[in-house]
PDB file of C-alpha atoms in Angstrom:
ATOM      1  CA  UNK A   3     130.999 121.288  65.847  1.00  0.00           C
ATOM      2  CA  UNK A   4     129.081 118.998  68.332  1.00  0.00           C
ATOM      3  CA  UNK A   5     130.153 117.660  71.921  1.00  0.00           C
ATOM      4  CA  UNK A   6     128.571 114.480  72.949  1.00  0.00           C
ATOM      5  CA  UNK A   7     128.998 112.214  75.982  1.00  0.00           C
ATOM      6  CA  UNK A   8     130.679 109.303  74.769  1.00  0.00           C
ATOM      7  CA  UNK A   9     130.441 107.740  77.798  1.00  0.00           C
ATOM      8  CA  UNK A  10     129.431 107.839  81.648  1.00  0.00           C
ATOM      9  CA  UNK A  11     128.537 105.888  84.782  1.00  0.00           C
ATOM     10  CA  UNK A  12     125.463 103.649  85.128  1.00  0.00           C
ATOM     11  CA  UNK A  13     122.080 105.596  85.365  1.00  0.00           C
ATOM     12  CA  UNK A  14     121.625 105.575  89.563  1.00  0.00           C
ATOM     13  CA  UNK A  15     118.098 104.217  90.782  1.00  0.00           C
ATOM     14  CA  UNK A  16     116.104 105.512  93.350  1.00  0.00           C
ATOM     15  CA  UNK A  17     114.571 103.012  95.021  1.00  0.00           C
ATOM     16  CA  UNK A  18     112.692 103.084  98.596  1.00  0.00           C
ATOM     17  CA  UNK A  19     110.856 100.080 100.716  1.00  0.00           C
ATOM     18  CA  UNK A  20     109.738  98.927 103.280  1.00  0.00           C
ATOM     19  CA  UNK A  21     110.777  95.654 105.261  1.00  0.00           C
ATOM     20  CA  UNK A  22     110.609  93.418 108.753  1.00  0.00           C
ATOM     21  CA  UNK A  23     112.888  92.100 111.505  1.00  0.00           C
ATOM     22  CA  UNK A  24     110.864  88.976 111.065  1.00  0.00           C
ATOM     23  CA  UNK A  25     111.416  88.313 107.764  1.00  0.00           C
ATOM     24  CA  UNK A  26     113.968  87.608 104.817  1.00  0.00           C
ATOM     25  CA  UNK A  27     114.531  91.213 102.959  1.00  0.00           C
ATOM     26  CA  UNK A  28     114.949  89.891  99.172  1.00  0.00           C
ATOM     27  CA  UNK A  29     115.367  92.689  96.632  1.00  0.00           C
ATOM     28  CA  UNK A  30     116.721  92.579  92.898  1.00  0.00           C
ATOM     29  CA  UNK A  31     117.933  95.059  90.904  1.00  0.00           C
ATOM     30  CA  UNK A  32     119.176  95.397  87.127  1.00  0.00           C
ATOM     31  CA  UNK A  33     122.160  97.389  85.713  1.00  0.00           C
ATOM     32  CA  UNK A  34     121.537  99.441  82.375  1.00  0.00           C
ATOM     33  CA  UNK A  35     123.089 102.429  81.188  1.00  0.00           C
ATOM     34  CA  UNK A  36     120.537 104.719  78.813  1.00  0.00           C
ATOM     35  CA  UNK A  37     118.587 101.450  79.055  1.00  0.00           C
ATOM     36  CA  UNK A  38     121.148  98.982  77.964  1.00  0.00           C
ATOM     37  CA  UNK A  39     121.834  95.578  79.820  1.00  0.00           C
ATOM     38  CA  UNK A  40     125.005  95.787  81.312  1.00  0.00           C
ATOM     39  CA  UNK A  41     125.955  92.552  81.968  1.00  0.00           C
ATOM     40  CA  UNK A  42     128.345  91.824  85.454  1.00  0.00           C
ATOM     41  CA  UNK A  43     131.573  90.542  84.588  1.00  0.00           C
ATOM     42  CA  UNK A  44     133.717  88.005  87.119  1.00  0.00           C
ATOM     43  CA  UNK A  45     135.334  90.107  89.634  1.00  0.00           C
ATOM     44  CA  UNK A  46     133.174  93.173  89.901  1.00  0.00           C
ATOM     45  CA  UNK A  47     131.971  93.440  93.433  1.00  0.00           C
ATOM     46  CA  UNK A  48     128.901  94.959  95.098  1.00  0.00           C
ATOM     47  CA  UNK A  49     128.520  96.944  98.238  1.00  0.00           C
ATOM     48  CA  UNK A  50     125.651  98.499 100.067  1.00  0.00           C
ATOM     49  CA  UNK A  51     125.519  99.860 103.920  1.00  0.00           C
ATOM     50  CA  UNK A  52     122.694 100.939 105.779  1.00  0.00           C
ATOM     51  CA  UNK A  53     123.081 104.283 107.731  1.00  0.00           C
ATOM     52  CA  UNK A  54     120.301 105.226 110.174  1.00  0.00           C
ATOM     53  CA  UNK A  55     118.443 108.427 109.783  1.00  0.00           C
ATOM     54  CA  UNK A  56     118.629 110.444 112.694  1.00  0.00           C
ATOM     55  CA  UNK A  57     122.012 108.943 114.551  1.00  0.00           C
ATOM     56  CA  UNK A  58     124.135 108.728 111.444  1.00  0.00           C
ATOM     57  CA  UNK A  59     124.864 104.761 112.901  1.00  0.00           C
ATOM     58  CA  UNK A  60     125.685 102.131 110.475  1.00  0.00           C
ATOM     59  CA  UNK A  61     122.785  98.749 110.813  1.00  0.00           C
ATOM     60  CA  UNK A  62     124.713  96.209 108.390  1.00  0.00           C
ATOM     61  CA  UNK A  63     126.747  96.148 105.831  1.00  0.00           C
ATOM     62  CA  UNK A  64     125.961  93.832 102.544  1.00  0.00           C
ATOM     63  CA  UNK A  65     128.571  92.538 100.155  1.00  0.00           C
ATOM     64  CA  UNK A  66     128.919  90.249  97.213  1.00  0.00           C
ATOM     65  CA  UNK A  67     131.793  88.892 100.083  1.00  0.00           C
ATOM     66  CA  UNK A  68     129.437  88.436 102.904  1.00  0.00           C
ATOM     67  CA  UNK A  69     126.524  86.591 100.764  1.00  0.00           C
ATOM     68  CA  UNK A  70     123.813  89.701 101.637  1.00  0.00           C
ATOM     69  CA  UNK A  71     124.765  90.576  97.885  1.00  0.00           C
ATOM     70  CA  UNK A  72     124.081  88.255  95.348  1.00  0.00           C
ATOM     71  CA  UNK A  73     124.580  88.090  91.411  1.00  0.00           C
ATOM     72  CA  UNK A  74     121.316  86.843  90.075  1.00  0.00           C
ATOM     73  CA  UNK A  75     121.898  86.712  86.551  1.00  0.00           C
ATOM     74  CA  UNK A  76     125.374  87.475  85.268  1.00  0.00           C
ATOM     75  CA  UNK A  77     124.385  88.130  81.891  1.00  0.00           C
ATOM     76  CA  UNK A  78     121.305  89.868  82.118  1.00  0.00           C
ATOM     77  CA  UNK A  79     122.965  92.661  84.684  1.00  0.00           C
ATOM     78  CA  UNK A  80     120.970  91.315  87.726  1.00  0.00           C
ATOM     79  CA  UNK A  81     121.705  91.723  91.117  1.00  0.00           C
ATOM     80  CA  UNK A  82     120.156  91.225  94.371  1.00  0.00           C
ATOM     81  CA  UNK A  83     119.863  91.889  98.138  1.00  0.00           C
ATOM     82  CA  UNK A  84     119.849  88.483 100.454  1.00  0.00           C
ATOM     83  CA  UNK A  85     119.463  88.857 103.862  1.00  0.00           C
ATOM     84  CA  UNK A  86     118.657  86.329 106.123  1.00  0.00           C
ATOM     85  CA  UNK A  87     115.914  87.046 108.843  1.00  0.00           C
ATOM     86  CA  UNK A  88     118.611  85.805 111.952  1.00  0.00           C
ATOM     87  CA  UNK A  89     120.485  89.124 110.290  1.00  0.00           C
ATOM     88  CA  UNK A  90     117.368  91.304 109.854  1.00  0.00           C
ATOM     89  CA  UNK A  91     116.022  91.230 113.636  1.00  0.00           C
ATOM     90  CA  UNK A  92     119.319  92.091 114.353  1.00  0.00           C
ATOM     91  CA  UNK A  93     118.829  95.586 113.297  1.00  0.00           C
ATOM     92  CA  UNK A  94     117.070  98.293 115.059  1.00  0.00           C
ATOM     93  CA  UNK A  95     113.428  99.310 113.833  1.00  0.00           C
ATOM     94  CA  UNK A  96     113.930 102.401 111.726  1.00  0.00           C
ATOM     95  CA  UNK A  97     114.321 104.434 108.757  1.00  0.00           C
ATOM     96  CA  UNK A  98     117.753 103.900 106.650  1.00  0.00           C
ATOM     97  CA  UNK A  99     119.586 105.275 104.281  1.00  0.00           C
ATOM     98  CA  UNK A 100     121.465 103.312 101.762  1.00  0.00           C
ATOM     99  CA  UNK A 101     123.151 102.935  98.461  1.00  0.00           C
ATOM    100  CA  UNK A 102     124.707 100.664  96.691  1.00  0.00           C
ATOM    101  CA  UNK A 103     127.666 100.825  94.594  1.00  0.00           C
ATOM    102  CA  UNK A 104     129.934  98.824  92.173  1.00  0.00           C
ATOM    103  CA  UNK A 105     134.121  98.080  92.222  1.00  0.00           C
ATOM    104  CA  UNK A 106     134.251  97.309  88.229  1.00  0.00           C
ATOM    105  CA  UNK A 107     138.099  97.164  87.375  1.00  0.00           C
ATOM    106  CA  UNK A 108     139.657 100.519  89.055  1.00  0.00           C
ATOM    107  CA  UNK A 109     136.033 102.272  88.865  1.00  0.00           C
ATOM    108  CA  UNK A 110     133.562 102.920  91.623  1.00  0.00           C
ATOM    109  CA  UNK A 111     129.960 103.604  90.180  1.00  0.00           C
ATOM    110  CA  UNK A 112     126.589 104.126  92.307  1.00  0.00           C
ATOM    111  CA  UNK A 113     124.090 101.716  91.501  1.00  0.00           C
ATOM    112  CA  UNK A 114     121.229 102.227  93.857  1.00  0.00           C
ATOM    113  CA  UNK A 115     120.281 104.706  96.170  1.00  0.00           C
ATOM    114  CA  UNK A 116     117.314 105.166  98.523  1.00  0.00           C
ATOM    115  CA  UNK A 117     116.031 104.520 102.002  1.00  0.00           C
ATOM    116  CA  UNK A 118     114.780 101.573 104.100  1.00  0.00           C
ATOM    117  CA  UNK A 119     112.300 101.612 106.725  1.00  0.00           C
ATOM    118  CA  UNK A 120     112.823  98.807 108.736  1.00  0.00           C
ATOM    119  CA  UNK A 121     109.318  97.918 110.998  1.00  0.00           C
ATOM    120  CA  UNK A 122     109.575  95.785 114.236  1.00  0.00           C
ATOM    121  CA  UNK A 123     107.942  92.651 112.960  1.00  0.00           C
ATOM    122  CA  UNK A 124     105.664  91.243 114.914  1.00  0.00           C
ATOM    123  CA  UNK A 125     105.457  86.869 114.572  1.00  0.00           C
ATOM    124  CA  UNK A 126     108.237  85.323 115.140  1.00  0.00           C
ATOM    125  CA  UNK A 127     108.748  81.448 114.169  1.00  0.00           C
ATOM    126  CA  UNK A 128     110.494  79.454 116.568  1.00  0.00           C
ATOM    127  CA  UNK A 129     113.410  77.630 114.199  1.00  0.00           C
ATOM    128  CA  UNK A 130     112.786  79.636 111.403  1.00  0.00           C
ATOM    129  CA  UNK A 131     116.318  80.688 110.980  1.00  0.00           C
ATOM    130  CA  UNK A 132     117.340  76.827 110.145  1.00  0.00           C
ATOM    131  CA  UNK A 133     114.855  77.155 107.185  1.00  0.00           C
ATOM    132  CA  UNK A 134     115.265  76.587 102.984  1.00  0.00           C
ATOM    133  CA  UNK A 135     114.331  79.866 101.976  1.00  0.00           C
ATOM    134  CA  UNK A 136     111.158  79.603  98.666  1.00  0.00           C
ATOM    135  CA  UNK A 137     109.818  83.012  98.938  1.00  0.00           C
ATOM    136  CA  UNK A 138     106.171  83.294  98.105  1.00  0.00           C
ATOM    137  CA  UNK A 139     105.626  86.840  97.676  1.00  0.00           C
ATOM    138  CA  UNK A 140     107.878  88.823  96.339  1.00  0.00           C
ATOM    139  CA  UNK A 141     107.412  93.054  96.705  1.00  0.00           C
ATOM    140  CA  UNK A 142     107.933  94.703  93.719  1.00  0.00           C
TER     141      UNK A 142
END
Protein backbone atom coordinates (compact mmCIF):
# COMPACT_ATOMS: atom_id res chain seq x y z
CA UNK A 1 0.00 0.00 0.00
CA UNK A 2 1.31 3.47 -1.16
CA UNK A 3 0.09 7.12 -0.17
CA UNK A 4 0.75 9.74 -2.70
CA UNK A 5 -0.14 13.43 -2.93
CA UNK A 6 -2.64 13.65 -5.47
CA UNK A 7 -2.70 17.07 -5.30
CA UNK A 8 -1.51 20.45 -3.56
CA UNK A 9 -1.04 24.21 -3.84
CA UNK A 10 1.28 25.92 -6.34
CA UNK A 11 5.08 25.50 -5.55
CA UNK A 12 5.73 29.18 -3.59
CA UNK A 13 8.78 31.26 -5.05
CA UNK A 14 11.20 33.03 -3.24
CA UNK A 15 12.04 35.86 -4.88
CA UNK A 16 14.04 39.11 -3.54
CA UNK A 17 15.06 42.60 -5.45
CA UNK A 18 15.93 45.50 -5.42
CA UNK A 19 14.11 48.72 -6.83
CA UNK A 20 13.81 52.86 -6.96
CA UNK A 21 11.40 55.66 -6.05
CA UNK A 22 12.42 57.02 -9.39
CA UNK A 23 11.53 54.44 -11.43
CA UNK A 24 8.74 51.99 -12.79
CA UNK A 25 9.13 48.55 -10.61
CA UNK A 26 8.15 45.89 -13.48
CA UNK A 27 8.42 42.27 -12.34
CA UNK A 28 6.89 38.96 -13.93
CA UNK A 29 6.34 35.90 -12.56
CA UNK A 30 5.05 32.34 -13.84
CA UNK A 31 2.68 29.84 -12.09
CA UNK A 32 3.69 26.01 -12.25
CA UNK A 33 3.00 23.35 -9.97
CA UNK A 34 5.97 20.42 -9.97
CA UNK A 35 6.91 22.44 -13.06
CA UNK A 36 3.70 22.46 -14.94
CA UNK A 37 2.17 25.68 -16.62
CA UNK A 38 -0.73 26.54 -14.84
CA UNK A 39 -2.52 28.61 -16.91
CA UNK A 40 -4.84 31.75 -15.11
CA UNK A 41 -8.34 31.31 -15.72
CA UNK A 42 -10.98 34.53 -15.96
CA UNK A 43 -11.80 35.51 -12.53
CA UNK A 44 -8.84 34.44 -10.46
CA UNK A 45 -7.43 37.48 -8.80
CA UNK A 46 -3.97 38.48 -7.56
CA UNK A 47 -2.87 40.25 -4.46
CA UNK A 48 0.41 41.35 -3.04
CA UNK A 49 1.13 44.02 -0.03
CA UNK A 50 4.24 45.37 1.02
CA UNK A 51 4.92 45.37 4.85
CA UNK A 52 7.98 47.29 6.09
CA UNK A 53 10.65 45.56 8.02
CA UNK A 54 11.20 47.06 11.18
CA UNK A 55 7.63 49.07 11.80
CA UNK A 56 5.37 46.28 10.65
CA UNK A 57 3.62 49.42 8.31
CA UNK A 58 1.96 48.54 5.16
CA UNK A 59 3.79 50.79 1.76
CA UNK A 60 1.09 49.76 -1.01
CA UNK A 61 -1.01 47.38 -1.79
CA UNK A 62 -1.09 45.76 -5.55
CA UNK A 63 -4.08 44.07 -7.10
CA UNK A 64 -5.22 42.62 -10.36
CA UNK A 65 -8.21 45.49 -9.26
CA UNK A 66 -5.93 48.39 -8.86
CA UNK A 67 -3.78 47.74 -12.24
CA UNK A 68 -0.26 47.23 -9.99
CA UNK A 69 -1.11 43.46 -10.89
CA UNK A 70 -1.25 42.48 -14.25
CA UNK A 71 -1.99 39.11 -16.22
CA UNK A 72 0.71 38.90 -18.80
CA UNK A 73 -0.07 35.86 -20.52
CA UNK A 74 -3.24 34.03 -19.59
CA UNK A 75 -2.29 30.89 -21.01
CA UNK A 76 1.17 30.53 -20.31
CA UNK A 77 0.51 31.20 -16.28
CA UNK A 78 2.20 34.70 -16.40
CA UNK A 79 1.79 37.35 -14.17
CA UNK A 80 3.30 40.56 -13.37
CA UNK A 81 3.96 43.52 -11.02
CA UNK A 82 3.13 47.20 -12.66
CA UNK A 83 3.78 50.00 -10.75
CA UNK A 84 3.95 53.28 -11.91
CA UNK A 85 6.92 55.55 -10.71
CA UNK A 86 4.15 58.58 -9.44
CA UNK A 87 3.22 55.32 -7.03
CA UNK A 88 6.80 54.18 -6.31
CA UNK A 89 8.26 57.62 -4.84
CA UNK A 90 5.39 57.48 -2.88
CA UNK A 91 6.80 54.90 -0.67
CA UNK A 92 9.35 55.26 1.96
CA UNK A 93 13.06 54.06 1.19
CA UNK A 94 13.35 50.66 2.81
CA UNK A 95 13.40 47.06 3.10
CA UNK A 96 9.85 45.16 2.54
CA UNK A 97 8.37 42.25 2.98
CA UNK A 98 5.88 40.85 0.62
CA UNK A 99 3.98 38.02 -0.88
CA UNK A 100 1.76 37.45 -3.21
CA UNK A 101 -1.14 35.27 -3.32
CA UNK A 102 -4.01 33.94 -5.56
CA UNK A 103 -8.23 33.93 -5.01
CA UNK A 104 -8.78 30.85 -7.61
CA UNK A 105 -12.55 29.80 -7.11
CA UNK A 106 -12.99 29.44 -3.09
CA UNK A 107 -9.04 28.77 -2.73
CA UNK A 108 -6.34 31.08 -1.49
CA UNK A 109 -2.78 29.85 -2.63
CA UNK A 110 0.71 31.77 -2.05
CA UNK A 111 2.37 32.51 -5.12
CA UNK A 112 5.38 34.58 -4.29
CA UNK A 113 7.12 35.45 -1.36
CA UNK A 114 10.21 37.55 -0.61
CA UNK A 115 11.44 41.01 0.25
CA UNK A 116 11.90 44.40 -1.46
CA UNK A 117 14.42 46.89 -0.79
CA UNK A 118 13.23 49.96 -1.94
CA UNK A 119 16.45 52.71 -2.49
CA UNK A 120 15.76 56.53 -2.55
CA UNK A 121 16.37 57.14 -6.21
CA UNK A 122 18.25 59.75 -7.01
CA UNK A 123 17.18 61.63 -10.83
CA UNK A 124 14.11 62.61 -11.06
CA UNK A 125 12.46 63.63 -14.59
CA UNK A 126 10.35 66.51 -14.55
CA UNK A 127 6.91 65.08 -16.45
CA UNK A 128 7.94 61.73 -16.37
CA UNK A 129 4.84 60.50 -14.75
CA UNK A 130 2.71 61.58 -18.07
CA UNK A 131 5.03 59.11 -19.95
CA UNK A 132 4.26 55.72 -22.41
CA UNK A 133 6.03 53.32 -20.48
CA UNK A 134 8.82 50.91 -23.22
CA UNK A 135 11.09 49.59 -20.64
CA UNK A 136 14.62 49.10 -21.82
CA UNK A 137 16.13 47.03 -19.27
CA UNK A 138 14.47 44.67 -17.70
CA UNK A 139 16.14 42.95 -14.17
CA UNK A 140 15.95 39.50 -14.16
Amino acid sequence: METIISAKPPDVLVDNFTVATNEDWVREWQIKNDGVIVPIQSGWRLYMQLQRMQSGDLGVTCSTDNGRLVVVDQGAGKFGLRLKQADAAQISPAGYHYDIVLVAGDGIYRLVTGTITVDQGITNIPGQEKWTHYPLILRP
